[in-house]
Short mmCIF file of C-alpha atoms in Angstrom, two decimals:
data_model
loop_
_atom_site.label_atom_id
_atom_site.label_comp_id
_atom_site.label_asym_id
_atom_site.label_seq_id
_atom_site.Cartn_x
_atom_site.Cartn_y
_atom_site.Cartn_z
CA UNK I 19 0.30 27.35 -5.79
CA UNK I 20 -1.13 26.26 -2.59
CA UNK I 21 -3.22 27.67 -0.03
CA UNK I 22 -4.29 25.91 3.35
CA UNK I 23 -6.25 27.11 5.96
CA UNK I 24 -7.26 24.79 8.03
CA UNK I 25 -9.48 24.49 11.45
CA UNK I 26 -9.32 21.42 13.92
CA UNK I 27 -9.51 19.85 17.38
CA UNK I 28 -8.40 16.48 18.34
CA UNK I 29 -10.03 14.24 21.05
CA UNK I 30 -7.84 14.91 23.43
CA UNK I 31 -7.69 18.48 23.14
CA UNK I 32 -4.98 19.61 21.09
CA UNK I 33 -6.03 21.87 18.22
CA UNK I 34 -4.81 23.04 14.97
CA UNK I 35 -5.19 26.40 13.80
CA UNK I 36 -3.12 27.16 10.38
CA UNK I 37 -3.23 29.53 7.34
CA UNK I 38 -0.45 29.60 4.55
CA UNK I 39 -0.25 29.65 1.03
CA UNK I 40 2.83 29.34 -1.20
CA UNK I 41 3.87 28.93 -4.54
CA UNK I 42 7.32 27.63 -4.54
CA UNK I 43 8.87 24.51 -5.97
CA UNK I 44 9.60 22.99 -2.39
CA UNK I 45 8.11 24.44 1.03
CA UNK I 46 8.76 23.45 4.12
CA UNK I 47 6.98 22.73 7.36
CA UNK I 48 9.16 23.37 10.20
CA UNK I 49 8.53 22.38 13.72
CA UNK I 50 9.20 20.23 16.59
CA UNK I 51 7.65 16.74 17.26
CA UNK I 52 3.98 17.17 17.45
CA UNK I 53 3.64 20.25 16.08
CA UNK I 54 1.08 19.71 13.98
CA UNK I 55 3.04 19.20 10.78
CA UNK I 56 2.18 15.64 9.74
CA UNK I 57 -1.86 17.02 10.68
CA UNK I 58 -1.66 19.30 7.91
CA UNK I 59 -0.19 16.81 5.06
CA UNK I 60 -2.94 14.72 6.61
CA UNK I 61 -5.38 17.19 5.39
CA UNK I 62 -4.17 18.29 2.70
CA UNK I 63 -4.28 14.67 1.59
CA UNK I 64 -7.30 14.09 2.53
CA UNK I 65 -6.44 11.28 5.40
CA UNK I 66 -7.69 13.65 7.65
CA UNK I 67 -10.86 15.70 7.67
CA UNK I 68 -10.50 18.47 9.47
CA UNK I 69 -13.32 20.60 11.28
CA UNK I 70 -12.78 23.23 9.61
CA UNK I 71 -11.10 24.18 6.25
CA UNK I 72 -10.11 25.52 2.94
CA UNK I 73 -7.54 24.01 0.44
CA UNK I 74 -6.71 24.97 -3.17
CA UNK I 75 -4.56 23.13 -4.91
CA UNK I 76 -3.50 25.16 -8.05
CA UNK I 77 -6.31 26.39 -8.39
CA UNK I 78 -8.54 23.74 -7.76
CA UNK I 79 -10.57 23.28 -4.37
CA UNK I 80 -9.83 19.95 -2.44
CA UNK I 81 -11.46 21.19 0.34
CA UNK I 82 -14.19 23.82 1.10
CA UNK I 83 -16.28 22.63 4.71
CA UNK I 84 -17.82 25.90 4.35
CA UNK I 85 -19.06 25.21 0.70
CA UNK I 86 -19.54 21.20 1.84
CA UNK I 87 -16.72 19.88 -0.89
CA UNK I 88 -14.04 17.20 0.54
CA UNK I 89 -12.50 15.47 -2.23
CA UNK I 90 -11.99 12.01 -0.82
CA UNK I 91 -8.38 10.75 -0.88
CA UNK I 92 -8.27 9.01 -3.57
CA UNK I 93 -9.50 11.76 -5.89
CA UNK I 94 -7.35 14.46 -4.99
CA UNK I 95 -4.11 13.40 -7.55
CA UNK I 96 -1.72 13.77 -4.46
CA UNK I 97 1.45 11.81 -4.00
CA UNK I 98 2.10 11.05 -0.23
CA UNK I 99 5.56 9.77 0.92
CA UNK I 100 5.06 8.35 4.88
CA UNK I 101 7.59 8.78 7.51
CA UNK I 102 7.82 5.05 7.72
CA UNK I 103 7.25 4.02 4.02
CA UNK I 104 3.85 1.77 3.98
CA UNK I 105 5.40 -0.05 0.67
CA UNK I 106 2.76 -2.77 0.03
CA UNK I 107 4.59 -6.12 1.74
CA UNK I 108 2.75 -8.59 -0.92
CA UNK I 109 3.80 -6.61 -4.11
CA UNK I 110 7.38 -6.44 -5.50
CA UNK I 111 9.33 -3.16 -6.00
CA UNK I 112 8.27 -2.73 -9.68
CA UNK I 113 4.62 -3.64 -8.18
CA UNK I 114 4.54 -0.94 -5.70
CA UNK I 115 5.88 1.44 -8.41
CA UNK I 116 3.37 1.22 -10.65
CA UNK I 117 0.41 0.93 -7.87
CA UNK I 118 -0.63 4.35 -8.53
CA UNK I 119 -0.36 4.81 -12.30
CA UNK I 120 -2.86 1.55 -12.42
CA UNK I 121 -5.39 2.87 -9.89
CA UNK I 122 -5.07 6.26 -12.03
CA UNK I 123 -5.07 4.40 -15.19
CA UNK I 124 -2.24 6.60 -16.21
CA UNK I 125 0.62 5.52 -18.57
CA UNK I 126 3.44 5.55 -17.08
CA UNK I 127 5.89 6.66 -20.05
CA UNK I 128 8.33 8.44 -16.97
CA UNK I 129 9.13 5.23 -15.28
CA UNK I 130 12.66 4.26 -16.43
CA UNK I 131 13.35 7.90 -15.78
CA UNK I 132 11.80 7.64 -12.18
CA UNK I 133 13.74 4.20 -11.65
CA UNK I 134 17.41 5.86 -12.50
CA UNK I 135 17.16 8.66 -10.84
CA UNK I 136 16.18 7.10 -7.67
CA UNK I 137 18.82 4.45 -8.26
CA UNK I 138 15.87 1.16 -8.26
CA UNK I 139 17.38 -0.71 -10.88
CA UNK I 140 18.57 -3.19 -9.28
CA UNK I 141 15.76 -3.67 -6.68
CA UNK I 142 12.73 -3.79 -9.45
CA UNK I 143 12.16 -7.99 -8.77
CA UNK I 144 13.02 -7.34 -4.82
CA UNK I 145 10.05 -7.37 -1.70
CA UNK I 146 9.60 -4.54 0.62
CA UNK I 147 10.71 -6.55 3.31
CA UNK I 148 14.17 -7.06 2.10
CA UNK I 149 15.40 -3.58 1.11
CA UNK I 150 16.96 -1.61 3.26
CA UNK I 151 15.40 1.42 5.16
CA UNK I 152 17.13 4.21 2.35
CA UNK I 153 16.16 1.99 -0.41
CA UNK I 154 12.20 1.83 1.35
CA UNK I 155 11.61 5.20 1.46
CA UNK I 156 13.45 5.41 -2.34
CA UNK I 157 10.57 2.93 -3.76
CA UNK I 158 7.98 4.91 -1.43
CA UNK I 159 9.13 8.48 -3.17
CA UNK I 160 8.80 6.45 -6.58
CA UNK I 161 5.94 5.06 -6.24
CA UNK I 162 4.38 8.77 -5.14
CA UNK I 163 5.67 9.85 -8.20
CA UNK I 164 4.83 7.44 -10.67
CA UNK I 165 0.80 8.23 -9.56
CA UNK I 166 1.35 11.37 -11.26
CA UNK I 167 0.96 14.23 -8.47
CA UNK I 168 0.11 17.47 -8.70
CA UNK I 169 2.31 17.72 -5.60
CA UNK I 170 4.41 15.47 -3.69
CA UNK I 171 3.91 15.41 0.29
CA UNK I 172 7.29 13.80 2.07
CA UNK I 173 6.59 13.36 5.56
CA UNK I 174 10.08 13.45 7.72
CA UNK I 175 10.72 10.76 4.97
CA UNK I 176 14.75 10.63 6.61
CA UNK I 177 12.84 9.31 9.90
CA UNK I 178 14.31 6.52 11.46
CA UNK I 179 17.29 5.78 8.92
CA UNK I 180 20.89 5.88 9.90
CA UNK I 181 22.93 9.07 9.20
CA UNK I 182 24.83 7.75 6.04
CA UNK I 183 21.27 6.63 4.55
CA UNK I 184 19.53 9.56 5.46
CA UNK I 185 22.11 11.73 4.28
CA UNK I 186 22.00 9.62 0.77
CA UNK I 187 18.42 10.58 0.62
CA UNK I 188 18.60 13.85 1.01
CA UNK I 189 21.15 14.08 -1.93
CA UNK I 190 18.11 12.10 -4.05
CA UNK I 191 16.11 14.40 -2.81
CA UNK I 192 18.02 17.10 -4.55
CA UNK I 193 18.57 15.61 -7.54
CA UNK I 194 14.64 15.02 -7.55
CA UNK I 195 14.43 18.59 -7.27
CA UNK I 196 16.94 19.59 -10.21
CA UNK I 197 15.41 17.45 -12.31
CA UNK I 198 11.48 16.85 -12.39
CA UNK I 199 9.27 19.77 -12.37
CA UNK I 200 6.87 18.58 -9.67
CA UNK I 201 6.05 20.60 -6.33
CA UNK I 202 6.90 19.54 -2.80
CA UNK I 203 5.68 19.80 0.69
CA UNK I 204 8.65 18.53 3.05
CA UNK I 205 7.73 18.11 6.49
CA UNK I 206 10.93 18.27 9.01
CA UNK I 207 12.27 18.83 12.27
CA UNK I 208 15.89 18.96 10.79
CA UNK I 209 17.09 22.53 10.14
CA UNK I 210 19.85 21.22 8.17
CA UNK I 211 17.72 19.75 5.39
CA UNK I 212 15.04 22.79 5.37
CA UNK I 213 17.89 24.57 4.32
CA UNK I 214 18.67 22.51 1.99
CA UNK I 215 15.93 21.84 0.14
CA UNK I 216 13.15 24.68 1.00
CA UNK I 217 12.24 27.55 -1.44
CA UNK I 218 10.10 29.10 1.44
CA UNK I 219 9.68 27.90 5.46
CA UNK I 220 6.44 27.72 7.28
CA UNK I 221 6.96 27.66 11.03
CA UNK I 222 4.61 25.85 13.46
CA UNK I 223 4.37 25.65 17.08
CA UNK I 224 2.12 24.04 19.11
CA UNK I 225 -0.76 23.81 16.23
CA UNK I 226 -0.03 27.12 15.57
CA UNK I 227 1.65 29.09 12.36
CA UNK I 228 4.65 31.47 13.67
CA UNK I 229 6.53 32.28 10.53
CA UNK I 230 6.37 32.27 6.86
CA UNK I 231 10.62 32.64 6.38
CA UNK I 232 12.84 32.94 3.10
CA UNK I 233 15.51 30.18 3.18
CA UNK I 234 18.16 33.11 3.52
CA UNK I 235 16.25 34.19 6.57
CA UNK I 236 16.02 30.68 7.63
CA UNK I 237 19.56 30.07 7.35
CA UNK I 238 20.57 32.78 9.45
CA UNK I 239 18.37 31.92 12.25
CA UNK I 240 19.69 28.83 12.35
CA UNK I 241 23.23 29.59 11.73
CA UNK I 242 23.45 27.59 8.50
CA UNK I 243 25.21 28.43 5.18
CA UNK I 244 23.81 28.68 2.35
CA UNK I 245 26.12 25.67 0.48
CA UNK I 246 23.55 23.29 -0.85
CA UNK I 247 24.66 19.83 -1.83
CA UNK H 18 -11.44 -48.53 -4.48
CA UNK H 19 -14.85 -48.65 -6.50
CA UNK H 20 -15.25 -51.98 -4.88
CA UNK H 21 -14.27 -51.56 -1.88
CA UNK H 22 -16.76 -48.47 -1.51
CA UNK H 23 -20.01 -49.57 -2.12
CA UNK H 24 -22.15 -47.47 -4.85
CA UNK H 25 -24.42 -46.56 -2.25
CA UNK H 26 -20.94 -45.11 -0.08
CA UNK H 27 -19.81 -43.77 -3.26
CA UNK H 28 -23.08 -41.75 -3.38
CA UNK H 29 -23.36 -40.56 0.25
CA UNK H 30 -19.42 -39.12 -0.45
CA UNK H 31 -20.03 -37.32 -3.49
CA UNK H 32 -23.02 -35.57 -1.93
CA UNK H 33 -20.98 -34.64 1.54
CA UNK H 34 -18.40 -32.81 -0.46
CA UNK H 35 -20.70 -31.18 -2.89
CA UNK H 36 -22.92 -29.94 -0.06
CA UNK H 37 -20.04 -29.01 1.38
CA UNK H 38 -18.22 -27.47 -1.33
CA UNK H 39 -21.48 -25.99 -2.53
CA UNK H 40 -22.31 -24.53 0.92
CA UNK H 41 -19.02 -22.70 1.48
CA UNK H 42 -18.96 -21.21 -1.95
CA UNK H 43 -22.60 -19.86 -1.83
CA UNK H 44 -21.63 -18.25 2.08
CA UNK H 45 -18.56 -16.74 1.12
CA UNK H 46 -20.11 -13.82 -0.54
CA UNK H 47 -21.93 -12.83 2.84
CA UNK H 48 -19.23 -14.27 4.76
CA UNK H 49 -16.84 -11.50 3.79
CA UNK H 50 -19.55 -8.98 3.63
CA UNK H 51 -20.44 -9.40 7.34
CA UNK H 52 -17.08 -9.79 8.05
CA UNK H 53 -16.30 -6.39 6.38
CA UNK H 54 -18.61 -4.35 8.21
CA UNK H 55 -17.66 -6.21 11.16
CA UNK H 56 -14.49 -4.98 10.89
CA UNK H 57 -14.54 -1.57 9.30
CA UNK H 58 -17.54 -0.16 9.88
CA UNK H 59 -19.60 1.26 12.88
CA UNK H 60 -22.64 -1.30 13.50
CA UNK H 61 -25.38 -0.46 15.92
CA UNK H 62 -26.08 -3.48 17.83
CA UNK H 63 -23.31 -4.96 17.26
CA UNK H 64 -23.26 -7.57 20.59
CA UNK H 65 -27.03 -8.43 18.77
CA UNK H 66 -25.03 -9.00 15.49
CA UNK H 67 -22.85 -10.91 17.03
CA UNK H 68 -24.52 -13.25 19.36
CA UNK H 69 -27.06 -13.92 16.50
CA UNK H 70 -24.24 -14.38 14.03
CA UNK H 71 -22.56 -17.38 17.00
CA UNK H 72 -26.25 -18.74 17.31
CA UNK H 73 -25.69 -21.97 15.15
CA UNK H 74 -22.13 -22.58 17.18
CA UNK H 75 -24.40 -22.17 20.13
CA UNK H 76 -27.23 -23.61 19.90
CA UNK H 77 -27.80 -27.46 19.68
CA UNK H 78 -27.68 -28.64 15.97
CA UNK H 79 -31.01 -30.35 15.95
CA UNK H 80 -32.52 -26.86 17.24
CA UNK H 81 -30.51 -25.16 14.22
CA UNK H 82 -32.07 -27.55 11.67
CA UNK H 83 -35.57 -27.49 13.45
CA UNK H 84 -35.60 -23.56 13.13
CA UNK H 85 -34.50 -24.44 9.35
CA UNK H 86 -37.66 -26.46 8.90
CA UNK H 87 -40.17 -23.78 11.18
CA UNK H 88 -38.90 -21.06 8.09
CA UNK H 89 -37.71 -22.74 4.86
CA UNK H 90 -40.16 -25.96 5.18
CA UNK H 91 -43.05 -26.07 2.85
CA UNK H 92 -45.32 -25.00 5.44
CA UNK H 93 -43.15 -22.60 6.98
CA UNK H 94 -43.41 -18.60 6.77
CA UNK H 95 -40.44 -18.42 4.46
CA UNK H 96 -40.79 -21.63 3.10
CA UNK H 97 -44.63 -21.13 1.91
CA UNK H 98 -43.95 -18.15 0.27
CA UNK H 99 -40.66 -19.84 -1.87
CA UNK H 100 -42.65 -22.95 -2.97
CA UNK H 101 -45.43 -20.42 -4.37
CA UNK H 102 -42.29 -19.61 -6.53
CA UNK H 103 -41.34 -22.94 -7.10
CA UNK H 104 -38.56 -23.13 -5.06
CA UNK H 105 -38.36 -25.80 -2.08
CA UNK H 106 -35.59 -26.53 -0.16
CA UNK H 107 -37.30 -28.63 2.68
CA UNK H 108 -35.95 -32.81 2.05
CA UNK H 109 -34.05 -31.38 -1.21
CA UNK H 110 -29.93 -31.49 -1.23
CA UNK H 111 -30.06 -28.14 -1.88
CA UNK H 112 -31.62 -27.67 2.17
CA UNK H 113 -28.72 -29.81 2.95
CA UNK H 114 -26.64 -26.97 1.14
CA UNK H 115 -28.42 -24.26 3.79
CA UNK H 116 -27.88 -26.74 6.43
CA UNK H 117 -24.30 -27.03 6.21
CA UNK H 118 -23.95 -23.20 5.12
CA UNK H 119 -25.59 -22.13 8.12
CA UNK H 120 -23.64 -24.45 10.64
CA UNK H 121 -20.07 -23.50 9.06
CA UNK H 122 -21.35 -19.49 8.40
CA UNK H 123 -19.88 -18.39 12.39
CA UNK H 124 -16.26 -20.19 11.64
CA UNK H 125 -16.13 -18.65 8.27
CA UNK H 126 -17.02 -15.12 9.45
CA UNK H 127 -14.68 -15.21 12.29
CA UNK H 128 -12.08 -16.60 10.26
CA UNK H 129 -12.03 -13.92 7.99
CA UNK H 130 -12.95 -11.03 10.09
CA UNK H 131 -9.49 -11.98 12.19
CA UNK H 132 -7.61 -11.88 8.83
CA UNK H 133 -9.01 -7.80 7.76
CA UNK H 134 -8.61 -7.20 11.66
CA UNK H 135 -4.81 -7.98 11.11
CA UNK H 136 -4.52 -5.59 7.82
CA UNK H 137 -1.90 -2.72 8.77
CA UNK H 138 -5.28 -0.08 7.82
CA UNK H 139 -2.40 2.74 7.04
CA UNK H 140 -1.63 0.32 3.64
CA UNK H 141 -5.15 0.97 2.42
CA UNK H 142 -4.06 4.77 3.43
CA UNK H 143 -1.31 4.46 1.02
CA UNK H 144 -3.40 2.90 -1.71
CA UNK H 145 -5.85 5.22 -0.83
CA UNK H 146 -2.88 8.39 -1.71
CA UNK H 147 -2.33 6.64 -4.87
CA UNK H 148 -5.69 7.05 -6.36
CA UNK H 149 -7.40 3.46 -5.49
CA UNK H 150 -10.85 3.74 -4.77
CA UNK H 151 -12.62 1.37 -1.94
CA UNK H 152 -13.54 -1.55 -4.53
CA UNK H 153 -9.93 -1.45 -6.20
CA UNK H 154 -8.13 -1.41 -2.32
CA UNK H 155 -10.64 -4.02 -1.00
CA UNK H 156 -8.92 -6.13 -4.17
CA UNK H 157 -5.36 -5.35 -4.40
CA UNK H 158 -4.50 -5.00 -0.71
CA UNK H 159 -7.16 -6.02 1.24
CA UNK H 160 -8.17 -9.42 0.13
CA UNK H 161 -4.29 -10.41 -1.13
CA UNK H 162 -3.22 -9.79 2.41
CA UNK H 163 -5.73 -11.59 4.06
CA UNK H 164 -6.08 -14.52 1.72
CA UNK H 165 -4.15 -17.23 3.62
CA UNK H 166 -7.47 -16.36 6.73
CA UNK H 167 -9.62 -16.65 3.98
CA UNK H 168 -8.45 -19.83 2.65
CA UNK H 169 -8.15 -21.37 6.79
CA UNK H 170 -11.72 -20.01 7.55
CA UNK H 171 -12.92 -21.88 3.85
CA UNK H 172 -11.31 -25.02 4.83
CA UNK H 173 -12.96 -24.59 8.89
CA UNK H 174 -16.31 -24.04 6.84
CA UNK H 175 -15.52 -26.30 4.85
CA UNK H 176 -14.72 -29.17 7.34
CA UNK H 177 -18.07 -28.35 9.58
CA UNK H 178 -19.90 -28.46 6.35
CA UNK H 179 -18.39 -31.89 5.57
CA UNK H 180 -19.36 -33.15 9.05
CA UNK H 181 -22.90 -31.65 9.74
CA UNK H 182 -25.24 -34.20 11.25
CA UNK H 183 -27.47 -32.86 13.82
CA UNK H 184 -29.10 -29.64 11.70
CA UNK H 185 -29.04 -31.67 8.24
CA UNK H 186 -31.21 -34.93 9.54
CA UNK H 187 -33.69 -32.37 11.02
CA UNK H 188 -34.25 -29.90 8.65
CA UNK H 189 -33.65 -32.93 5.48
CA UNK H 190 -34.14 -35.92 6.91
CA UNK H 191 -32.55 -39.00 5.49
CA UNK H 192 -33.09 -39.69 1.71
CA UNK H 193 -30.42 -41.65 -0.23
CA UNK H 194 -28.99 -40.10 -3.11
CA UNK H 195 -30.32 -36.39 -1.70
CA UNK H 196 -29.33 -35.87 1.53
CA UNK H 197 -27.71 -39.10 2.99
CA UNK H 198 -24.75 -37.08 3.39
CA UNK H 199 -22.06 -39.36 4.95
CA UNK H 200 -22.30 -38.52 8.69
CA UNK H 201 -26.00 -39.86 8.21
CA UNK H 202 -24.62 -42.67 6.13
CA UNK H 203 -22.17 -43.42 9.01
CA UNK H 204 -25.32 -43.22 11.55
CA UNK H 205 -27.60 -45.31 9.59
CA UNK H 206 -25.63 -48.12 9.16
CA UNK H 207 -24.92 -48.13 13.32
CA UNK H 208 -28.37 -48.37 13.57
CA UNK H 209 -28.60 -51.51 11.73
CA UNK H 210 -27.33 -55.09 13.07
CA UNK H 211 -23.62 -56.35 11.63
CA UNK H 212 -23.21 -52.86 9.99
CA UNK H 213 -20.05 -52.24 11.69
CA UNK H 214 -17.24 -53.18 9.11
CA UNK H 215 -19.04 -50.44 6.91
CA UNK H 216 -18.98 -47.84 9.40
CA UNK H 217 -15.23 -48.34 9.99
CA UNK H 218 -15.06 -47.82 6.03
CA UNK H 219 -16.95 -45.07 5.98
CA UNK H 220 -14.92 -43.63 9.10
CA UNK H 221 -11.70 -44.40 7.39
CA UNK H 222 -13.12 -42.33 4.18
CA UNK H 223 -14.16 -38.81 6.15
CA UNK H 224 -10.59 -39.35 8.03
CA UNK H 225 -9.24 -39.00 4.65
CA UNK H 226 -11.16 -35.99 3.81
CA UNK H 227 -10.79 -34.23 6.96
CA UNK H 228 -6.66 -34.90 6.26
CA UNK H 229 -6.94 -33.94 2.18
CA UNK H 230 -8.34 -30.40 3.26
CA UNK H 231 -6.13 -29.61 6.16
CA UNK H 232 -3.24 -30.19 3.71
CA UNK H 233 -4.97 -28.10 0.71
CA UNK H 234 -5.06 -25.04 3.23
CA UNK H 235 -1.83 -25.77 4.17
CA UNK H 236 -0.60 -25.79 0.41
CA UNK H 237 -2.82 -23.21 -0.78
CA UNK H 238 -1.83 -20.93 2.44
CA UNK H 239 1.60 -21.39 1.73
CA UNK H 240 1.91 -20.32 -1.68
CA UNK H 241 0.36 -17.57 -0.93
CA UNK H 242 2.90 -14.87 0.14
CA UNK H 243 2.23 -14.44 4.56
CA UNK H 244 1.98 -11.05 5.74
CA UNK H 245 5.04 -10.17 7.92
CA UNK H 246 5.07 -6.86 10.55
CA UNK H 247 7.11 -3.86 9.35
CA UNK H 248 10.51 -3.52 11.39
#
């Protein structure tokens, strides 16, 4: 269960202005470029502070500005996938993937799970800088996981890759979904995969919520069927 | 080589490079301190900070070292106070130590203070998602990445350190086996009649320590994995 609400104003004017709460396995933030979308994982996160703001996290506050509580990053047991990765260039694979559970000094008994379902094997000894975009953002959803979240954020993690790779990540995506029992915020621009993935859509617009859709809903807006993977 | 240094050589070069080994480890601390804040944080003042911090690059050395011996000599404001405490610095190698920290401090700051100015700050973001707290980012990402600055602005530091003249004889003065670093060494024996062949040894010696530290940093730098940009 999530609930955001969330008050802010940028320096050059734009300003966000959004209230949702969900409790599905994967919800969606739907919108164009600039939107707003990545603003709100930002908060929720607790990258950004906003002006103004309230976000519970099953049940427990991250954020209150009226009550003066801001977790700070680091505290709020959030995994955050970035559009362009951010894998740590000095560490190896198997480094970056167990970042998180050090920091949280949490055991990491899930790892070989993590590592076959994602398919990183092979890459384990390998640096950042010689995978391949797919195999990046892979490592990056790992490593999210393997921090132990009480929600995973994926910002337009399909960003940038080629079709084939981002269509490949979707599928893990999926599969993520079918099998681990953790929560997801997916932010997109790409009807196709909202459809795909989303228990329940959250439209914004210009900073601004417009809709709080069912996927069926969604679907049929968009002209999409419902045939998932 | 014992021979064809003399003992009193032999002494002179075992005090440059402590002093100047001592002098960059006891700055380093500070150095990436002020280089921190320099970086991250908002300072007020900070042209103030700054110019003060380029002062000893700035200023002529034998102002530097007579500044040394207005505060830290055994009359001086700072100075009085330490010796009350048993602690003088004033004709001691450890004031050679302050000398040569003090000369070196600007290069080291600015070496390092380039090297956290490079760090990609949306890393420490990531670590920051992952649960690492400021101390446990400032040590797994921060200082890995910039290590190979680190090491160059060490070696810079440690280089000036090696070479100081102008603040050390002022603020020291010239005593054999405590602060005849080398560069006096080299100067007192131009002063005196026939001294050259020795001077030409001693050159020969800080030409070989000025090469030995270059290639350190360029060992040490090198095994020491270089940041590249993201594609």
């Amino acid at each position: 269960m999530i609930e955001v609400d969330l008050g802010h104003r940028y320096r050059d004017g734009f300003g966000l202005e959004i209230a949702f709460q969900a409790d599905v396995r994967c919800l969606a933030l739907f919108g164009d470029s600039g939107a707003g979308k990545t603003s709100v994982l930002a908060a929720i996160a607790g990258l950004l502070r906003p002006r103004r703001g309230r976000i519970v996290l099953d049940g427990r506050v991250l954020l209150d500005s009226a009550a003066g509580i801001c977790l700070p990053a680091a505290e709020r047991g959030i995994g955050y996938v970035f559009q362009d990765g951010r894998l740590f260039p000095h560490l190896d694979v198997r480094g970056n993937l167990l970042y998180g559970a050090r920091a949280r000094r949490r055991q990491p008994d899930d790892f070989d799970a993590i590592v076959e379902l994602l398919a990183l094997a092979p890459l384990l000894s390998r640096r950042p800088d010689g995978l391949s975009g797919g195999e990046r953002q892979r490592v990056a959803i790992g490593r999210a996981l393997l921090s132990g979240p009480g929600i995973l954020l994926l910002d337009e993690p399909m960003t940038g890759l080629h079709r084939d790779a981002a269509d490949q990540l979707r599928q893990y995506l999926v599969q993520l979904k079918q099998a681990l029992a953790v929560a997801m915020v997916l932010v997109s621009h790409h009807a196709g995969e909202v459809a795909m993935l989303a228990d329940q859509v959250v439209l914004i617009a210009d900073g601004r919520m417009t809709g709080q859709l069912e996927p069926d809903t969604f679907r049929f807006r968009h002209g999409l069927t419902a045939s998932i993977a | 080589m014992s021979e064809w240094l003399s003992p009193a050589d032999w002494q002179a070069l075992r005090l440059s490079l402590r002093v100047a080994g001592v002098s960059v480890l006891v700055s380093l601390p500070f150095a990436l301190a002020l280089a921190w804040t320099l970086s991250r944080k908002r300072v007020p003042g900070r042209l103030l900070v700054e110019a003060a911090l380029f002062l000893p690059l700035t200023l002529p050395p034998v102002v530097t070292g007579y500044a040394l011996l207005a505060a830290l000599g055994r009359q001086g404001w700072l100075g009085a106070w330490l010796a009350e405490l048993g602690i003088v610095v004033a004709f001691r190698w450890t004031g050679a130590v302050i000398a040569a920290a003090v000369m070196g401090f600007p290069l080291l700051v600015l070496s390092i203070r380039v090297a956290f100015d490079g760090i990609d700050r949306r890393l420490e973001d990531a670590a920051e998602t992952l649960g690492a707290g400021p101390w446990r980012r400032f040590l797994t990402i921060v200082l890995p990445l910039s290590a190979s600055g680190i090491i160059a602005g060490c070696v810079l530091a440690f280089a000036r350190a090696f070479g100081e003249f102008g603040a050390t004889i002022s603020f020291v003065s010239n005593i054999p086996g405590e602060t005849r670093t080398l560069p006096i060494a080299i100067y007192e024996l131009m002063q005196s009649p026939g001294g050259e062949d020795d001077v030409l040894r001693l050159a020969w010696v800080a030409f070989a320590v000025a090469i030995a530290a270059t290639l350190t940093a360029g060992l040490l730098g090198g095994s020491i994995w270089h940041r590249r940009r993201h594609d």
